[in-house]
Amino acid sequence: MHTPGPAVSTPQSAPRFAVGLTGGIGCGKTTVADLFGARGAAVIDTDRIAHGLTAPHGAAMPALIEAFGPAYATPDGALDRARMRALVFSDPDARTRLEAILHPRIREATAAAALLAGGPYTIFVVPLLIESGTWRERVARVLAIDCSEDTQVARVMARNGLAEEQVRAIMAAQVSRARRLEEADDVIRNDAGVDALLPQVERLHRFYLDAAEKLAGQPSQRL
Ligand code: ATP
């Protein structure tokens, strides 16, 4: 195991040990994050934060309506996801504009949630952690949840009722499994049942607890 690296810090708080949890669609990020949460880790799910920003009257909605027009909002004031997905799929400039609105707001809301987090350490769930670039230096460890591509396809088809080619198209737009594993400090294999996750989560939870304690015990690193 590597020595723990940097931690998320803010002017208001001592640095906290932070882990970035990532993985391809359907690999089991939420399932694994919940197991860490049950052991006391503070779990911050950036996908849920992003969804909240574009939910009915979410904080990003005024800026999105201004940039794209009211046709991109549903009658209840949420983002019309299907319409926006179709637009950004065919128009890279629209994707850039969408991300310019969403990304800083996601960062801000994530930082605010991190400030409020209890528990001995924080796990940020970031589906596109490897793709996004800026997360790597914000966390001490990158934890990849890994499973075979066939397992991913089967899980997402069962959960979302999508056709195999739709799931494979989403996977093709994400970073490759090999690249994700290369970038990860820690890996949890999730091809078997949930029982097979428990010892892996236990082992890493103890490792993260130790690292968090060491970080907290280093006065020179406190702000
Ligand atoms: P997404 O990228 O779509 O947000 P995710 O990586 O968070 O997905 P989960 O939602 O945790 O993945 O899992 C995907 C589906 O597979 C869910 O229906 C979940 O219940 C199921 N699943 C995850 N892990 C296992 C497992 N070990 N055994 C059986 N089913 C599992």
Tab-separated table of C-alpha atoms and ligand atoms in Angstrom:
chain	number	residue	atom	x	y	z
A	1	MET	CA	0.000	0.000	0.000
A	2	HIS	CA	1.195	3.533	-0.716
A	3	THR	CA	1.634	6.177	1.924
A	4	PRO	CA	-1.497	8.316	2.005
A	5	GLY	CA	-1.102	11.455	-0.057
A	6	PRO	CA	-2.778	14.841	0.130
A	7	ALA	CA	-6.190	15.396	1.608
A	8	VAL	CA	-9.057	17.737	0.884
A	9	SER	CA	-8.604	20.888	2.910
A	10	THR	CA	-10.384	24.174	3.243
A	11	PRO	CA	-9.449	27.383	4.989
A	12	GLN	CA	-12.095	26.622	7.619
A	13	SER	CA	-11.079	23.108	8.560
A	14	ALA	CA	-8.172	20.785	9.194
A	15	PRO	CA	-7.396	18.543	6.217
A	16	ARG	CA	-9.525	15.427	6.131
A	17	PHE	CA	-8.521	12.145	4.659
A	18	ALA	CA	-10.477	11.770	1.445
A	19	VAL	CA	-11.002	8.947	-1.012
A	20	GLY	CA	-12.352	9.282	-4.556
A	21	LEU	CA	-14.524	6.269	-5.417
A	22	THR	CA	-15.069	5.638	-9.106
A	23	GLY	CA	-16.007	2.927	-11.582
A	24	GLY	CA	-17.817	2.340	-14.840
A	25	ILE	CA	-21.583	2.367	-15.128
A	26	GLY	CA	-23.201	-0.415	-13.122
A	27	CYS	CA	-19.959	-1.645	-11.521
A	28	GLY	CA	-21.402	-1.114	-8.045
A	29	LYS	CA	-20.207	2.325	-6.900
A	30	THR	CA	-23.386	3.060	-4.935
A	31	THR	CA	-23.533	-0.452	-3.480
A	32	VAL	CA	-19.931	-0.213	-2.241
A	33	ALA	CA	-20.238	3.409	-1.078
A	34	ASP	CA	-23.248	2.405	1.038
A	35	LEU	CA	-21.148	-0.309	2.713
A	36	PHE	CA	-18.479	2.271	3.638
A	37	GLY	CA	-21.223	4.626	4.812
A	38	ALA	CA	-22.643	1.896	7.065
A	39	ARG	CA	-19.206	1.698	8.718
A	40	GLY	CA	-19.186	5.410	9.461
A	41	ALA	CA	-17.427	7.002	6.481
A	42	ALA	CA	-18.966	10.260	5.241
A	43	VAL	CA	-20.186	9.527	1.708
A	44	ILE	CA	-20.698	12.395	-0.732
A	45	ASP	CA	-22.185	11.339	-4.056
A	46	THR	CA	-21.407	13.910	-6.761
A	47	ASP	CA	-23.980	12.334	-9.103
A	48	ARG	CA	-26.727	12.923	-6.556
A	49	ILE	CA	-25.497	16.502	-6.123
A	50	ALA	CA	-25.566	17.032	-9.896
A	51	HIS	CA	-29.089	15.611	-10.083
A	52	GLY	CA	-30.218	17.937	-7.299
A	53	LEU	CA	-28.911	20.955	-9.190
A	54	THR	CA	-31.049	20.073	-12.197
A	55	ALA	CA	-34.097	18.779	-10.287
A	56	PRO	CA	-37.285	20.914	-10.239
A	57	HIS	CA	-36.134	24.463	-9.382
A	58	GLY	CA	-32.607	23.200	-8.710
A	59	ALA	CA	-29.876	25.809	-8.252
A	60	ALA	CA	-28.525	25.400	-11.802
A	61	MET	CA	-31.910	25.704	-13.521
A	62	PRO	CA	-32.041	29.519	-13.937
A	63	ALA	CA	-28.618	29.568	-15.621
A	64	LEU	CA	-29.501	26.564	-17.803
A	65	ILE	CA	-32.778	28.118	-18.941
A	66	GLU	CA	-30.990	31.354	-19.713
A	67	ALA	CA	-28.315	29.568	-21.743
A	68	PHE	CA	-30.475	26.989	-23.575
A	69	GLY	CA	-34.000	28.372	-23.403
A	70	PRO	CA	-37.121	27.257	-21.535
A	71	ALA	CA	-37.626	24.357	-23.962
A	72	TYR	CA	-34.905	22.510	-22.043
A	73	ALA	CA	-36.917	22.583	-18.819
A	74	THR	CA	-39.812	20.254	-18.012
A	75	PRO	CA	-43.141	21.783	-16.891
A	76	ASP	CA	-42.137	21.261	-13.248
A	77	GLY	CA	-38.885	23.185	-13.700
A	78	ALA	CA	-36.371	20.347	-13.953
A	79	LEU	CA	-33.838	19.809	-16.710
A	80	ASP	CA	-35.319	17.916	-19.649
A	81	ARG	CA	-32.577	15.308	-19.587
A	82	ALA	CA	-33.569	13.457	-22.752
A	83	ARG	CA	-33.630	16.687	-24.756
A	84	MET	CA	-30.335	17.910	-23.317
A	85	ARG	CA	-28.701	14.520	-23.893
A	86	ALA	CA	-29.760	14.647	-27.548
A	87	LEU	CA	-28.403	18.186	-27.916
A	88	VAL	CA	-24.989	17.586	-26.359
A	89	PHE	CA	-24.628	14.316	-28.248
A	90	SER	CA	-24.780	16.179	-31.560
A	91	ASP	CA	-23.262	19.522	-30.518
A	92	PRO	CA	-19.897	19.569	-28.687
A	93	ASP	CA	-20.179	23.328	-28.131
A	94	ALA	CA	-23.448	22.801	-26.250
A	95	ARG	CA	-21.712	20.192	-24.087
A	96	THR	CA	-18.996	22.727	-23.243
A	97	ARG	CA	-21.607	25.339	-22.304
A	98	LEU	CA	-23.537	22.827	-20.210
A	99	GLU	CA	-20.397	21.757	-18.373
A	100	ALA	CA	-19.349	25.382	-17.807
A	101	ILE	CA	-22.624	25.889	-15.964
A	102	LEU	CA	-22.740	22.603	-14.088
A	103	HIS	CA	-19.148	21.859	-13.110
A	104	PRO	CA	-18.419	24.913	-10.923
A	105	ARG	CA	-21.786	24.472	-9.197
A	106	ILE	CA	-21.132	20.781	-8.579
A	107	ARG	CA	-17.691	21.684	-7.185
A	108	GLU	CA	-19.194	24.323	-4.897
A	109	ALA	CA	-22.021	22.113	-3.622
A	110	THR	CA	-19.578	19.230	-3.106
A	111	ALA	CA	-17.226	21.449	-1.098
A	112	ALA	CA	-20.145	22.671	1.013
A	113	ALA	CA	-21.239	19.079	1.697
A	114	ALA	CA	-17.645	18.140	2.576
A	115	LEU	CA	-17.470	20.945	5.138
A	116	LEU	CA	-20.527	19.551	6.890
A	117	ALA	CA	-19.403	15.921	6.728
A	118	GLY	CA	-18.978	13.969	9.937
A	119	GLY	CA	-17.217	10.621	10.275
A	120	PRO	CA	-13.501	9.880	10.359
A	121	TYR	CA	-12.910	10.327	6.628
A	122	THR	CA	-14.782	11.235	3.447
A	123	ILE	CA	-15.565	9.173	0.372
A	124	PHE	CA	-16.447	11.182	-2.729
A	125	VAL	CA	-18.332	9.094	-5.286
A	126	VAL	CA	-17.263	10.465	-8.682
A	127	PRO	CA	-18.310	8.402	-11.708
A	128	LEU	CA	-16.067	10.364	-14.105
A	129	LEU	CA	-13.160	10.875	-11.692
A	130	ILE	CA	-10.479	9.715	-14.140
A	131	GLU	CA	-12.032	11.639	-17.037
A	132	SER	CA	-12.476	14.876	-15.094
A	133	GLY	CA	-8.819	15.544	-14.330
A	134	THR	CA	-9.222	17.814	-11.313
A	135	TRP	CA	-10.284	15.162	-8.804
A	136	ARG	CA	-7.002	13.271	-8.716
A	137	GLU	CA	-5.222	15.960	-6.702
A	138	ARG	CA	-8.177	16.525	-4.385
A	139	VAL	CA	-8.164	13.038	-2.866
A	140	ALA	CA	-5.523	10.959	-1.113
A	141	ARG	CA	-6.601	7.678	-2.705
A	142	VAL	CA	-8.509	6.682	-5.809
A	143	LEU	CA	-10.651	3.594	-5.236
A	144	ALA	CA	-11.919	1.861	-8.372
A	145	ILE	CA	-14.894	-0.490	-8.228
A	146	ASP	CA	-14.188	-3.034	-10.913
A	147	CYS	CA	-16.182	-5.756	-12.622
A	148	SER	CA	-16.130	-7.415	-16.030
A	149	GLU	CA	-17.782	-5.627	-18.928
A	150	ASP	CA	-20.280	-8.471	-19.291
A	151	THR	CA	-21.280	-8.038	-15.633
A	152	GLN	CA	-21.729	-4.281	-16.208
A	153	VAL	CA	-23.946	-4.922	-19.226
A	154	ALA	CA	-26.067	-7.512	-17.409
A	155	ARG	CA	-26.556	-5.295	-14.332
A	156	VAL	CA	-27.492	-2.147	-16.230
A	157	MET	CA	-29.804	-4.026	-18.619
A	158	ALA	CA	-31.592	-5.534	-15.597
A	159	ARG	CA	-31.724	-2.286	-13.616
A	160	ASN	CA	-32.590	0.228	-16.356
A	161	GLY	CA	-34.293	-1.974	-18.935
A	162	LEU	CA	-31.825	-0.843	-21.614
A	163	ALA	CA	-30.777	-2.872	-24.648
A	164	GLU	CA	-27.265	-4.335	-24.661
A	165	GLU	CA	-26.074	-1.967	-27.400
A	166	GLN	CA	-27.312	1.070	-25.441
A	167	VAL	CA	-25.329	-0.010	-22.380
A	168	ARG	CA	-22.243	-0.700	-24.496
A	169	ALA	CA	-22.546	2.761	-26.095
A	170	ILE	CA	-22.539	4.396	-22.639
A	171	MET	CA	-19.541	2.287	-21.646
A	172	ALA	CA	-17.705	3.270	-24.835
A	173	ALA	CA	-18.043	6.953	-23.841
A	174	GLN	CA	-16.381	6.272	-20.466
A	175	VAL	CA	-12.687	5.749	-19.810
A	176	SER	CA	-11.561	2.163	-20.419
A	177	ARG	CA	-11.495	-0.386	-17.637
A	178	ALA	CA	-7.721	-0.811	-18.098
A	179	ARG	CA	-7.067	2.936	-17.773
A	180	ARG	CA	-9.228	3.167	-14.647
A	181	LEU	CA	-7.342	0.283	-13.034
A	182	GLU	CA	-4.028	1.902	-13.946
A	183	GLU	CA	-5.029	5.131	-12.189
A	184	ALA	CA	-6.466	3.481	-9.076
A	185	ASP	CA	-4.606	3.178	-5.770
A	186	ASP	CA	-7.120	0.656	-4.458
A	187	VAL	CA	-9.474	-1.718	-6.258
A	188	ILE	CA	-12.577	-3.563	-5.099
A	189	ARG	CA	-13.656	-6.450	-7.312
A	190	ASN	CA	-17.406	-6.697	-7.691
A	191	ASP	CA	-18.138	-9.670	-9.925
A	192	ALA	CA	-19.571	-11.951	-7.266
A	193	GLY	CA	-22.389	-11.391	-4.776
A	194	VAL	CA	-22.528	-8.693	-2.127
A	195	ASP	CA	-21.016	-11.121	0.428
A	196	ALA	CA	-17.767	-11.053	-1.527
A	197	LEU	CA	-17.630	-7.262	-1.090
A	198	LEU	CA	-17.677	-7.299	2.707
A	199	PRO	CA	-14.093	-8.458	3.438
A	200	GLN	CA	-12.724	-6.104	0.772
A	201	VAL	CA	-14.620	-3.148	2.238
A	202	GLU	CA	-13.581	-4.084	5.797
A	203	ARG	CA	-9.903	-4.238	4.870
A	204	LEU	CA	-9.912	-0.883	3.080
A	205	HIS	CA	-12.059	0.775	5.745
A	206	ARG	CA	-9.422	-0.149	8.350
A	207	PHE	CA	-6.669	1.136	6.090
A	208	TYR	CA	-8.484	4.442	5.533
A	209	LEU	CA	-9.215	4.784	9.265
A	210	ASP	CA	-5.501	4.339	10.019
A	211	ALA	CA	-4.530	6.855	7.360
A	212	ALA	CA	-7.122	9.350	8.635
A	213	GLU	CA	-5.813	8.980	12.188
A	214	LYS	CA	-2.233	9.519	11.034
A	215	LEU	CA	-3.237	12.622	9.119
A	216	ALA	CA	-5.153	14.021	12.090
A	217	GLY	CA	-2.109	13.359	14.300
A	218	GLN	CA	0.246	15.422	12.190
A	219	PRO	CA	0.079	18.929	13.665
A	220	SER	CA	2.219	20.368	10.865
A	221	GLN	CA	-0.498	19.479	8.356
A	222	ARG	CA	-3.253	21.197	10.259
A	223	LEU	CA	-4.192	24.679	9.095
B	1	ATP	P1	-24.274	3.750	-11.961
B	1	ATP	O1	-22.950	3.956	-12.598
B	1	ATP	O2	-25.308	3.441	-12.950
B	1	ATP	O3	-24.652	4.825	-10.991
B	1	ATP	P2	-23.218	2.061	-9.855
B	1	ATP	O4	-21.802	1.865	-10.285
B	1	ATP	O5	-23.482	3.004	-8.741
B	1	ATP	O6	-24.145	2.382	-11.086
B	1	ATP	P3	-24.867	0.199	-8.431
B	1	ATP	O7	-26.065	1.050	-8.621
B	1	ATP	O8	-24.274	0.066	-7.088
B	1	ATP	O9	-23.741	0.622	-9.487
B	1	ATP	O10	-25.126	-1.277	-8.984
B	1	ATP	C1	-25.717	-1.485	-10.270
B	1	ATP	C2	-26.780	-2.569	-10.148
B	1	ATP	O11	-26.146	-3.810	-9.862
B	1	ATP	C3	-27.760	-2.314	-9.004
B	1	ATP	O12	-29.012	-2.783	-9.404
B	1	ATP	C4	-27.185	-3.150	-7.858
B	1	ATP	O13	-28.184	-3.566	-6.963
B	1	ATP	C5	-26.567	-4.332	-8.605
B	1	ATP	N1	-25.368	-4.868	-7.925
B	1	ATP	C6	-24.260	-4.195	-7.596
B	1	ATP	N2	-23.353	-4.987	-7.011
B	1	ATP	C7	-23.914	-6.210	-6.965
B	1	ATP	C8	-23.479	-7.473	-6.479
B	1	ATP	N3	-22.282	-7.660	-5.934
B	1	ATP	N4	-24.321	-8.519	-6.606
B	1	ATP	C9	-25.543	-8.360	-7.174
B	1	ATP	N5	-26.022	-7.194	-7.663
B	1	ATP	C10	-25.220	-6.129	-7.568
